[in-house]
Amino acid sequence: MTDDTQPQPQPYYPPRPPYDPAQPITTEPGTTVWPSGGHVPSGGHVPPPTGPAGPVGAFPAAPTPHRRARRGVGLMAAVALAAAAIGGGTATLVQQWTADGGTSASSAVSGTNVSASSKGTVAGVAQAVSPSIVEISASSNAGKSTGSGVIITGDGEIVTNNHVISGASRISVQTSDGKSYDAKVVGTDPDKDLALIKLEGASGLRTATLGDSSRVRVGDGVVAIGSPEGLTGTVTSGIVSALDRDVTVAKDDGGQDQGQGQGQQYDPRQGWPFEFGGQQFNGDTGSSKTTYKAIQTDASLNPGNSGGALINMNGEIIGINSAMYSPSSSSGSSAGSVGLGFAIPVNTLKADLDDLRSGGAG
């Protein structure tokens, strides 16, 4: 019997050449093979031996551990780089989206605003704000006039022009869903051509968002919503044409000179008279008048738009439409819009709200 503990004869191998550091061998994408020496990482690949085979039954030379492929380390590094690239791109997208205003509702003023998917479109603004715009019918001994208004509280506070409801003995309001309400005057400010009315028995109404007119710039896109000629919920669009226009309008009930005995209420459907640059438009403003700084727009405004909303492309109210130039037709009645409309800046309204709620100045 052979004693396995005794040294066995070994095959002859020529002396090894001078030391030459082993070089890696690339066998497939992502797999690197080190021929010999060092630690063998788990999960690596060991290639078949490339040296001469010894005699059958002979033991090989002193076994040398083979180094397995460092595939795991290479893959981990590649994955880490890819994750960093993707993560950086995601962070950039999130930062960009936030900078573009795609934040949560915490940055919005209470009331309606345009959804992210419709932001910047006339259709989106109209869908968001139309439920907050109403048609106002004011009756007096002189007849009936029609204008528009903006809902600012869920229980029925509505802002409009003073000239829409001035001198009215009864005020009725129709909301965008077709419901009708009676309304009472809360307060008026003839100097600013503003009025606040309150619906009776209303609740859960869709309110408008009041924006910041100090941030309005010439060329900004705008949308106007109102009830021209009694056509409830009419939407038009345009741009801001100019800022700080000195517009003069009548303060008296009829928009006529009371000293001349013409005290009948003026019908906004016939074009509210105003003055600009020393000239009168749409009729005589009378002797009792007021001047305010207005936003000029080329959004189509027609008789009946008075008291309605001028809205920016974020769905915020930036002005209350108050005057428009309507050239007379050959028959003597007022013609349509020619792109000269004026709105009271919403910051004027916001500064006046407390006074209007306490009865106003008129």
Short mmCIF file of C-alpha atoms in Angstrom, two decimals:
data_model
loop_
_atom_site.label_atom_id
_atom_site.label_comp_id
_atom_site.label_asym_id
_atom_site.label_seq_id
_atom_site.Cartn_x
_atom_site.Cartn_y
_atom_site.Cartn_z
CA MET A 1 0.00 0.00 0.00
CA THR A 2 1.26 3.43 -0.89
CA ASP A 3 1.82 5.86 1.94
CA ASP A 4 0.06 9.06 0.87
CA THR A 5 2.01 10.98 3.45
CA GLN A 6 5.30 10.45 1.60
CA PRO A 7 6.38 13.00 -1.00
CA GLN A 8 5.40 12.07 -4.48
CA PRO A 9 7.49 12.66 -7.56
CA GLN A 10 6.64 15.91 -9.34
CA PRO A 11 6.80 16.61 -13.07
CA TYR A 12 9.56 18.86 -14.25
CA TYR A 13 8.69 22.43 -15.18
CA PRO A 14 11.19 24.90 -16.55
CA PRO A 15 12.10 27.80 -14.27
CA ARG A 16 9.67 30.68 -14.22
CA PRO A 17 10.66 33.82 -16.09
CA PRO A 18 11.45 36.97 -14.14
CA TYR A 19 8.41 38.44 -12.34
CA ASP A 20 5.95 40.08 -14.67
CA PRO A 21 2.76 41.39 -13.05
CA ALA A 22 -0.22 39.49 -14.24
CA GLN A 23 -2.50 41.36 -16.60
CA PRO A 24 -6.29 41.03 -16.63
CA ILE A 25 -8.01 39.19 -19.41
CA THR A 26 -11.40 40.42 -20.60
CA THR A 27 -13.55 37.48 -21.57
CA GLU A 28 -16.99 39.08 -21.96
CA PRO A 29 -18.60 42.48 -21.41
CA GLY A 30 -18.54 43.28 -17.70
CA THR A 31 -16.24 40.27 -16.79
CA THR A 32 -12.54 40.66 -16.05
CA VAL A 33 -10.33 37.60 -15.31
CA TRP A 34 -7.10 37.76 -13.38
CA PRO A 35 -4.94 34.72 -14.26
CA SER A 36 -3.56 34.00 -10.79
CA GLY A 37 -2.76 35.14 -7.31
CA GLY A 38 -4.60 37.16 -4.72
CA HIS A 39 -8.02 36.86 -3.17
CA VAL A 40 -10.87 35.21 -5.09
CA PRO A 41 -14.06 37.30 -4.68
CA SER A 42 -17.25 35.35 -4.34
CA GLY A 43 -19.37 35.11 -7.46
CA GLY A 44 -16.41 35.54 -9.83
CA HIS A 45 -15.50 33.42 -12.84
CA VAL A 46 -12.45 31.12 -12.93
CA PRO A 47 -11.23 30.29 -16.44
CA PRO A 48 -9.82 26.87 -17.31
CA PRO A 49 -6.02 26.48 -16.79
CA THR A 50 -3.91 27.53 -19.76
CA GLY A 51 -0.56 25.95 -18.81
CA PRO A 52 0.70 22.46 -19.94
CA ALA A 53 -1.11 19.52 -18.44
CA GLY A 54 0.94 17.16 -16.21
CA PRO A 55 1.05 13.38 -16.56
CA VAL A 56 -2.14 11.53 -15.85
CA GLY A 57 -2.38 10.76 -12.16
CA ALA A 58 0.37 13.22 -11.28
CA PHE A 59 -0.29 15.99 -8.85
CA PRO A 60 0.05 19.51 -10.18
CA ALA A 61 2.54 21.94 -8.87
CA ALA A 62 1.85 23.60 -5.59
CA PRO A 63 -1.72 24.82 -5.94
CA THR A 64 -2.09 28.52 -6.40
CA PRO A 65 -5.53 30.05 -5.74
CA HIS A 66 -7.02 31.59 -8.83
CA ARG A 67 -8.36 35.13 -8.64
CA ARG A 68 -11.96 35.28 -9.67
CA ALA A 69 -13.37 38.00 -11.83
CA ARG A 70 -14.05 41.29 -10.13
CA ARG A 71 -17.40 41.51 -11.82
CA GLY A 72 -19.30 42.38 -8.68
CA VAL A 73 -17.15 45.42 -7.98
CA GLY A 74 -17.33 46.61 -11.59
CA LEU A 75 -21.09 46.20 -11.76
CA MET A 76 -21.56 47.94 -8.42
CA ALA A 77 -19.54 50.91 -9.64
CA ALA A 78 -21.50 51.07 -12.91
CA VAL A 79 -24.82 50.85 -11.08
CA ALA A 80 -23.73 53.55 -8.65
CA LEU A 81 -22.77 55.87 -11.51
CA ALA A 82 -26.04 55.22 -13.31
CA ALA A 83 -28.03 55.82 -10.13
CA ALA A 84 -26.15 59.07 -9.53
CA ALA A 85 -26.90 60.20 -13.08
CA ILE A 86 -30.57 59.31 -12.81
CA GLY A 87 -30.84 60.79 -9.34
CA GLY A 88 -29.22 64.02 -10.46
CA GLY A 89 -31.59 64.24 -13.42
CA THR A 90 -34.57 63.62 -11.17
CA ALA A 91 -33.42 66.31 -8.76
CA THR A 92 -32.98 68.72 -11.64
CA LEU A 93 -36.48 67.98 -12.93
CA VAL A 94 -38.00 68.43 -9.46
CA GLN A 95 -36.14 71.68 -8.97
CA GLN A 96 -37.19 72.94 -12.39
CA TRP A 97 -40.82 71.96 -11.80
CA THR A 98 -40.83 73.74 -8.46
CA ALA A 99 -39.23 76.84 -9.94
CA ASP A 100 -41.89 76.92 -12.66
CA GLY A 101 -44.64 77.12 -10.06
CA GLY A 102 -45.63 73.46 -10.04
CA THR A 103 -45.96 73.55 -6.27
CA SER A 104 -48.81 72.44 -4.08
CA ALA A 105 -51.88 74.51 -3.29
CA SER A 106 -50.03 76.15 -0.37
CA SER A 107 -48.83 78.90 -2.75
CA ALA A 108 -52.32 79.69 -4.05
CA VAL A 109 -54.69 82.32 -2.72
CA SER A 110 -57.99 80.96 -1.46
CA GLY A 111 -60.53 80.43 -4.19
CA THR A 112 -60.29 79.04 -7.67
CA ASN A 113 -57.10 78.52 -9.59
CA VAL A 114 -56.16 76.87 -12.83
CA SER A 115 -55.15 73.21 -12.72
CA ALA A 116 -51.56 72.38 -13.65
CA SER A 117 -52.62 70.62 -16.84
CA SER A 118 -54.58 73.68 -18.07
CA LYS A 119 -52.33 76.41 -16.77
CA GLY A 120 -51.73 79.17 -19.27
CA THR A 121 -54.68 78.36 -21.54
CA VAL A 122 -57.83 80.37 -22.10
CA ALA A 123 -59.90 77.18 -21.78
CA GLY A 124 -58.31 76.39 -18.42
CA VAL A 125 -58.92 79.90 -17.09
CA ALA A 126 -62.51 79.91 -18.32
CA GLN A 127 -63.26 76.53 -16.74
CA ALA A 128 -61.76 77.57 -13.40
CA VAL A 129 -63.18 81.08 -13.08
CA SER A 130 -66.54 81.07 -14.91
CA PRO A 131 -68.42 79.62 -11.90
CA SER A 132 -67.36 82.72 -9.93
CA ILE A 133 -68.79 85.27 -12.38
CA VAL A 134 -72.46 86.28 -12.23
CA GLU A 135 -74.96 88.32 -14.20
CA ILE A 136 -76.56 91.24 -12.35
CA SER A 137 -79.93 92.77 -13.23
CA ALA A 138 -80.71 96.07 -11.52
CA SER A 139 -84.24 97.49 -11.69
CA SER A 140 -85.26 101.06 -10.97
CA ASN A 141 -88.01 103.50 -11.87
CA ALA A 142 -86.00 104.35 -14.97
CA GLY A 143 -85.90 100.78 -16.23
CA LYS A 144 -83.60 97.80 -16.01
CA SER A 145 -79.85 97.54 -16.49
CA THR A 146 -77.58 94.54 -16.82
CA GLY A 147 -74.00 94.05 -15.72
CA SER A 148 -71.67 91.48 -14.23
CA GLY A 149 -70.10 90.68 -10.87
CA VAL A 150 -67.43 88.56 -9.16
CA ILE A 151 -68.13 86.22 -6.21
CA ILE A 152 -65.56 86.72 -3.45
CA THR A 153 -67.12 84.73 -0.57
CA GLY A 154 -68.95 81.42 -0.47
CA ASP A 155 -72.00 82.97 1.20
CA GLY A 156 -72.59 85.42 -1.62
CA GLU A 157 -70.52 88.60 -1.38
CA ILE A 158 -70.18 89.96 -4.91
CA VAL A 159 -68.08 92.83 -6.21
CA THR A 160 -69.29 94.90 -9.16
CA ASN A 161 -69.19 98.44 -10.50
CA ASN A 162 -71.09 101.13 -8.69
CA HIS A 163 -72.65 102.28 -11.96
CA VAL A 164 -74.20 98.80 -12.47
CA ILE A 165 -76.36 98.93 -9.31
CA SER A 166 -76.53 102.67 -8.59
CA GLY A 167 -80.11 103.83 -7.96
CA ALA A 168 -81.56 100.30 -8.18
CA SER A 169 -84.67 99.44 -6.18
CA ARG A 170 -84.22 95.72 -6.77
CA ILE A 171 -81.18 93.63 -7.66
CA SER A 172 -81.34 90.06 -8.93
CA VAL A 173 -78.35 87.84 -9.65
CA GLN A 174 -77.98 84.75 -11.80
CA THR A 175 -75.06 82.41 -11.18
CA SER A 176 -73.33 80.31 -13.81
CA ASP A 177 -75.43 77.24 -12.93
CA GLY A 178 -78.64 79.12 -13.73
CA LYS A 179 -79.79 79.76 -10.14
CA SER A 180 -81.30 83.16 -9.33
CA TYR A 181 -80.97 85.13 -6.10
CA ASP A 182 -82.13 88.47 -4.77
CA ALA A 183 -79.35 90.72 -3.53
CA LYS A 184 -78.94 93.72 -1.27
CA VAL A 185 -76.38 96.51 -1.49
CA VAL A 186 -73.78 96.25 1.29
CA GLY A 187 -71.67 99.26 0.39
CA THR A 188 -70.71 101.50 -2.52
CA ASP A 189 -67.73 103.69 -3.38
CA PRO A 190 -68.67 105.97 -6.30
CA ASP A 191 -65.18 107.54 -6.26
CA LYS A 192 -63.69 104.20 -7.25
CA ASP A 193 -66.77 102.97 -9.18
CA LEU A 194 -66.96 99.92 -6.90
CA ALA A 195 -69.87 98.30 -5.06
CA LEU A 196 -70.38 95.26 -2.84
CA ILE A 197 -73.67 93.36 -2.84
CA LYS A 198 -74.75 90.26 -0.91
CA LEU A 199 -76.97 87.42 -2.12
CA GLU A 200 -79.85 86.28 0.07
CA GLY A 201 -79.88 82.63 1.12
CA ALA A 202 -76.71 81.65 -0.75
CA SER A 203 -74.04 79.24 0.46
CA GLY A 204 -71.28 77.07 -0.94
CA LEU A 205 -70.61 79.34 -3.91
CA ARG A 206 -67.40 79.09 -5.94
CA THR A 207 -65.21 82.06 -5.09
CA ALA A 208 -62.66 83.84 -7.23
CA THR A 209 -58.99 84.29 -6.43
CA LEU A 210 -57.92 87.93 -6.09
CA GLY A 211 -54.46 88.39 -7.59
CA ASP A 212 -51.91 91.20 -7.41
CA SER A 213 -52.32 93.94 -10.00
CA SER A 214 -48.95 95.47 -9.11
CA ARG A 215 -47.31 92.53 -10.89
CA VAL A 216 -49.24 93.00 -14.14
CA ARG A 217 -47.09 93.86 -17.15
CA VAL A 218 -47.93 95.24 -20.57
CA GLY A 219 -48.26 92.31 -22.94
CA ASP A 220 -49.49 89.83 -20.33
CA GLY A 221 -52.24 87.53 -21.57
CA VAL A 222 -55.65 88.11 -20.01
CA VAL A 223 -59.17 86.67 -20.12
CA ALA A 224 -62.40 88.64 -19.61
CA ILE A 225 -65.61 86.99 -18.40
CA GLY A 226 -68.98 88.70 -18.10
CA SER A 227 -72.51 89.02 -19.47
CA PRO A 228 -72.42 91.36 -22.46
CA GLU A 229 -75.89 92.03 -23.84
CA GLY A 230 -77.22 89.55 -21.25
CA LEU A 231 -75.18 86.65 -22.70
CA THR A 232 -74.15 85.08 -19.40
CA GLY A 233 -70.66 83.65 -19.06
CA THR A 234 -69.19 85.11 -22.24
CA VAL A 235 -65.41 84.58 -22.44
CA THR A 236 -62.99 86.74 -24.44
CA SER A 237 -59.22 87.02 -24.36
CA GLY A 238 -56.41 89.41 -25.24
CA ILE A 239 -53.46 91.14 -23.62
CA VAL A 240 -52.76 94.02 -21.27
CA SER A 241 -52.39 96.97 -23.63
CA ALA A 242 -51.32 99.66 -21.15
CA LEU A 243 -51.22 100.48 -17.45
CA ASP A 244 -52.21 103.48 -15.32
CA ARG A 245 -54.66 105.00 -17.77
CA ASP A 246 -56.55 107.94 -16.24
CA VAL A 247 -60.17 107.01 -16.91
CA THR A 248 -63.02 109.28 -15.84
CA VAL A 249 -66.53 107.93 -15.26
CA ALA A 250 -69.80 109.35 -13.96
CA LYS A 251 -70.73 108.99 -10.28
CA ASP A 252 -74.44 109.88 -10.39
CA ASP A 253 -77.25 107.36 -10.66
CA GLY A 254 -77.96 108.08 -14.26
CA GLY A 255 -74.50 108.93 -15.48
CA GLN A 256 -76.01 112.23 -16.59
CA ASP A 257 -75.80 115.78 -15.35
CA GLN A 258 -78.19 115.99 -12.42
CA GLY A 259 -78.29 119.76 -12.78
CA GLN A 260 -79.95 119.26 -16.15
CA GLY A 261 -82.73 117.18 -14.62
CA GLN A 262 -81.65 113.99 -16.34
CA GLY A 263 -81.46 111.64 -13.37
CA GLN A 264 -82.48 108.40 -15.04
CA GLN A 265 -80.30 105.37 -14.51
CA TYR A 266 -77.88 104.66 -17.32
CA ASP A 267 -78.07 101.23 -18.95
CA PRO A 268 -74.62 99.56 -19.11
CA ARG A 269 -75.85 97.61 -22.14
CA GLN A 270 -75.69 100.86 -24.09
CA GLY A 271 -72.06 101.54 -23.25
CA TRP A 272 -71.13 103.27 -20.01
CA PRO A 273 -69.89 106.83 -20.77
CA PHE A 274 -66.30 107.64 -19.83
CA GLU A 275 -63.61 110.20 -20.55
CA PHE A 276 -60.00 109.68 -21.48
CA GLY A 277 -57.40 112.21 -22.59
CA GLY A 278 -59.91 115.05 -22.34
CA GLN A 279 -62.39 113.39 -24.70
CA GLN A 280 -65.78 111.83 -23.95
CA PHE A 281 -66.78 108.38 -25.18
CA ASN A 282 -70.16 106.61 -25.22
CA GLY A 283 -72.02 109.75 -24.15
CA ASP A 284 -71.92 112.54 -21.60
CA THR A 285 -70.43 111.65 -18.21
CA GLY A 286 -72.23 114.56 -16.53
CA SER A 287 -70.91 116.99 -13.96
CA SER A 288 -70.37 114.50 -11.11
CA LYS A 289 -67.49 112.25 -12.05
CA THR A 290 -64.45 110.43 -10.72
CA THR A 291 -61.08 109.46 -12.18
CA TYR A 292 -59.05 106.34 -11.44
CA LYS A 293 -55.96 104.57 -12.78
CA ALA A 294 -57.06 101.72 -15.04
CA ILE A 295 -55.61 98.70 -16.77
CA GLN A 296 -56.17 98.93 -20.51
CA THR A 297 -56.85 95.71 -22.44
CA ASP A 298 -57.70 94.67 -25.96
CA ALA A 299 -59.78 91.73 -24.69
CA SER A 300 -63.22 92.25 -26.19
CA LEU A 301 -65.48 94.09 -23.73
CA ASN A 302 -69.04 94.97 -24.64
CA PRO A 303 -71.96 96.62 -22.84
CA GLY A 304 -72.86 94.31 -19.96
CA ASN A 305 -69.25 93.35 -19.17
CA SER A 306 -69.17 96.11 -16.55
CA GLY A 307 -68.40 94.66 -13.12
CA GLY A 308 -67.04 91.41 -14.54
CA ALA A 309 -63.55 90.01 -14.21
CA LEU A 310 -60.27 90.64 -15.99
CA ILE A 311 -58.17 87.54 -15.24
CA ASN A 312 -54.52 86.60 -15.69
CA MET A 313 -53.45 83.24 -17.13
CA ASN A 314 -53.07 81.76 -13.64
CA GLY A 315 -56.80 82.23 -13.05
CA GLU A 316 -56.42 85.20 -10.69
CA ILE A 317 -58.58 88.32 -10.84
CA ILE A 318 -56.39 91.31 -11.70
CA GLY A 319 -59.12 93.84 -12.47
CA ILE A 320 -62.83 94.64 -12.48
CA ASN A 321 -63.94 95.60 -15.99
CA SER A 322 -65.50 99.03 -15.88
CA ALA A 323 -65.39 100.92 -19.18
CA MET A 324 -65.11 100.23 -22.88
CA TYR A 325 -65.18 102.29 -26.01
CA SER A 326 -68.22 101.43 -28.12
CA PRO A 327 -68.44 103.51 -31.30
CA SER A 328 -71.95 104.40 -32.37
CA SER A 329 -73.44 102.60 -35.33
CA SER A 330 -75.34 104.31 -38.13
CA SER A 331 -78.62 103.60 -36.33
CA GLY A 332 -77.48 105.50 -33.28
CA SER A 333 -77.10 102.49 -30.96
CA SER A 334 -73.74 101.42 -29.57
CA ALA A 335 -71.61 99.15 -31.71
CA GLY A 336 -69.34 96.31 -30.62
CA SER A 337 -65.94 96.30 -29.00
CA VAL A 338 -62.97 97.75 -30.85
CA GLY A 339 -60.35 96.56 -28.39
CA LEU A 340 -60.34 99.54 -26.02
CA GLY A 341 -61.38 98.29 -22.60
CA PHE A 342 -60.48 99.42 -19.10
CA ALA A 343 -60.50 97.67 -15.72
CA ILE A 344 -60.13 98.85 -12.13
CA PRO A 345 -56.95 97.24 -10.70
CA VAL A 346 -57.77 94.50 -8.19
CA ASN A 347 -55.41 96.03 -5.61
CA THR A 348 -57.73 99.05 -5.54
CA LEU A 349 -60.59 96.69 -4.75
CA LYS A 350 -58.67 94.82 -2.04
CA ALA A 351 -57.73 98.09 -0.34
CA ASP A 352 -61.39 99.18 -0.42
CA LEU A 353 -63.07 95.95 0.75
CA ASP A 354 -63.22 96.80 4.45
CA ASP A 355 -64.86 100.15 3.69
CA LEU A 356 -67.35 98.51 1.33
CA ARG A 357 -68.28 95.94 3.97
CA SER A 358 -68.94 98.70 6.45
CA GLY A 359 -71.24 100.57 4.07
CA GLY A 360 -68.77 102.29 1.79
CA ALA A 361 -68.43 105.96 1.01
CA GLY A 362 -71.65 106.48 -0.87
#
